[in-house]
GROMACS .gro file of C-alpha atoms in nm:
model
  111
    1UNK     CA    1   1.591  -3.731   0.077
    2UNK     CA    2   1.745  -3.418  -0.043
    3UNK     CA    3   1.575  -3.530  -0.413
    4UNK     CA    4   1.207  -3.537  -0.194
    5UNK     CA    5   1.237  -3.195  -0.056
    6UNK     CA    6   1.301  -3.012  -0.354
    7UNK     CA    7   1.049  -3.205  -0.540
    8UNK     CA    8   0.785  -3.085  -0.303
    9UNK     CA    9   0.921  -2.717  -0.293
   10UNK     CA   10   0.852  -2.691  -0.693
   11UNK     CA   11   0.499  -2.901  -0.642
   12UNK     CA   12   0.421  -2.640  -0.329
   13UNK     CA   13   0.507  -2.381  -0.562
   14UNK     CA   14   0.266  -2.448  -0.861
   15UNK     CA   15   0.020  -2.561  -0.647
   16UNK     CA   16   0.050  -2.180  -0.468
   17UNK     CA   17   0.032  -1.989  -0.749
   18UNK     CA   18  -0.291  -2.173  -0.881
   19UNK     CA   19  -0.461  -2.135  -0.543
   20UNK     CA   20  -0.733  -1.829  -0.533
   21UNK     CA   21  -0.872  -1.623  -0.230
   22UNK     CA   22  -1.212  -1.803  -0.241
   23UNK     CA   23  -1.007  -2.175  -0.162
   24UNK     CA   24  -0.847  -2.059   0.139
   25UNK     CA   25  -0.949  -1.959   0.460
   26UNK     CA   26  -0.862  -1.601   0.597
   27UNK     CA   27  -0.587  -1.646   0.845
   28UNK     CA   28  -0.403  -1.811   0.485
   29UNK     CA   29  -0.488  -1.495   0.356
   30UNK     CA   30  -0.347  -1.276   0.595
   31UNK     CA   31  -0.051  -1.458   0.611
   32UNK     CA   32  -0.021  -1.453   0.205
   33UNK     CA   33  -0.118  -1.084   0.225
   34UNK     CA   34   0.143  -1.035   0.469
   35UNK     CA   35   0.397  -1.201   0.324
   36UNK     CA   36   0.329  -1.171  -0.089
   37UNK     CA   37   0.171  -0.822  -0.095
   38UNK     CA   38  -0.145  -0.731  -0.253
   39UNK     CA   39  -0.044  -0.824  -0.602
   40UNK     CA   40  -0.028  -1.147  -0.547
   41UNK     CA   41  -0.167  -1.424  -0.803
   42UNK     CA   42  -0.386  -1.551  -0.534
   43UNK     CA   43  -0.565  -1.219  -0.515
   44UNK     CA   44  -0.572  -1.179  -0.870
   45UNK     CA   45  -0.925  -1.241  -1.043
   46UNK     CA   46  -0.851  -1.328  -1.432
   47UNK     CA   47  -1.193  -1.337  -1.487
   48UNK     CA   48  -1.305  -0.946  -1.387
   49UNK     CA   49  -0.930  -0.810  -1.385
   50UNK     CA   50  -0.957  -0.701  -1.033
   51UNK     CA   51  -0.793  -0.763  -0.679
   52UNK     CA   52  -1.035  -0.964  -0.422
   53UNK     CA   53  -0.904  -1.055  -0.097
   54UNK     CA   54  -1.209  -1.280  -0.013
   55UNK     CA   55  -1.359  -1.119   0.280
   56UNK     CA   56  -1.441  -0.709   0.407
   57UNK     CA   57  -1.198  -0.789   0.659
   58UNK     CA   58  -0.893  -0.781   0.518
   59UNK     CA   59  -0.967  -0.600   0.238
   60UNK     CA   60  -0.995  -0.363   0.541
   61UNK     CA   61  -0.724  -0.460   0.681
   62UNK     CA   62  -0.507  -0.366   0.357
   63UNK     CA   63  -0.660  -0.040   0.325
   64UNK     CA   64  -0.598   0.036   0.688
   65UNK     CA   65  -0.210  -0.076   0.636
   66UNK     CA   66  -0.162   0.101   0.366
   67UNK     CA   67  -0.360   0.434   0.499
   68UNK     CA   68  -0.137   0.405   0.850
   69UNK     CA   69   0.204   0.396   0.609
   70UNK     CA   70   0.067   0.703   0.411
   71UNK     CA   71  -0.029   0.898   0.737
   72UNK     CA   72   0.280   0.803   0.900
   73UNK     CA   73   0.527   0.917   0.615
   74UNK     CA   74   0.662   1.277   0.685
   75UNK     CA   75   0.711   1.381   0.283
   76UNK     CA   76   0.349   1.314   0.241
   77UNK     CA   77   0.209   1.516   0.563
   78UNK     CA   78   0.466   1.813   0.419
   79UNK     CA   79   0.287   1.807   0.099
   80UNK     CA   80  -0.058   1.796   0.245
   81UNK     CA   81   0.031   2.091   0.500
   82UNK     CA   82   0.199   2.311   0.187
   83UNK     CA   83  -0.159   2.233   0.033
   84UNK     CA   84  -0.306   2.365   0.292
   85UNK     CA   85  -0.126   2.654   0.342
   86UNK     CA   86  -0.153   2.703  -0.047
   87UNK     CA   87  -0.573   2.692  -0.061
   88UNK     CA   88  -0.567   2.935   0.277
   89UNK     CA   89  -0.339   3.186   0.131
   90UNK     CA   90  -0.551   3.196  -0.144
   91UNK     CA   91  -0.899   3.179  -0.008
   92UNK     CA   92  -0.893   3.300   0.387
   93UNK     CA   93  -0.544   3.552   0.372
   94UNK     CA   94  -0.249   3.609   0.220
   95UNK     CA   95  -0.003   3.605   0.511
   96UNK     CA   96  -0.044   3.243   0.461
   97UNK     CA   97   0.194   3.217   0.164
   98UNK     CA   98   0.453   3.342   0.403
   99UNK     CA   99   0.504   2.944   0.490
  100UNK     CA  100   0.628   2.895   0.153
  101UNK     CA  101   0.920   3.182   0.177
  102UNK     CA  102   1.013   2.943   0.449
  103UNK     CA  103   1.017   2.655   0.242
  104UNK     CA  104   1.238   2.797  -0.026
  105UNK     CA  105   1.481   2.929   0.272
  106UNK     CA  106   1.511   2.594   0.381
  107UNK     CA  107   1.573   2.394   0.025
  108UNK     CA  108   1.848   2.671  -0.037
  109UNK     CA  109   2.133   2.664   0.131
  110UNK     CA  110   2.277   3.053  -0.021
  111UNK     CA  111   1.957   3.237   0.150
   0.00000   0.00000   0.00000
């Protein structure tokens, strides 16, 4: 019995990684997706060197994920707000580099 089961973990496994995104449906894919990541081997196209996830949908879906976890992390808003403060100070008024004397307050501790 015990002999069964892992036989038909290693055939499930070599049977998964030679699956592609056209064989399966998309809930499979979203699960995959979900589970695996983008990179994959069922995403993977050998043929055109590219990722495909099959369908618009979840190629939207991805895209959406991963644009939600880049909006929602705080290092990346602080860089995008010092940008902005950076192209204002040099194009609208100077008083806007004043947000950066904060900044180097705040990363040392002996001001």
């Amino acid at each position: 019995m015990l002999l069964e089961k892992k036989q038909l973990e290693i055939r499930r496994s070599q049977t998964f990684s030679e699956l592609k995104v056209h064989d399966l449906d998309i809930t499979t894919n979203r699960i995959i997706l979900q589970v695996e990541g983008p990179f994959s081997t069922v995403f993977w196209d050998e043929r055109t060197k590219k990722r495909e996830f099959g369908s618009m949908a979840l190629a939207f879906e991805y895209y959406w994920i991963s644009l939600s976890f880049l909006i929602s992390n705080g290092e990346f808003i602080f860089f995008v707000i010092y940008y902005v403060f950076s192209v204002q100070g040099l194009i609208q008024s100077p008083v806007f580099y004043s947000f950066h004397l904060l900044d180097v307050i705040n990363r040392f501790p002996a001001l």
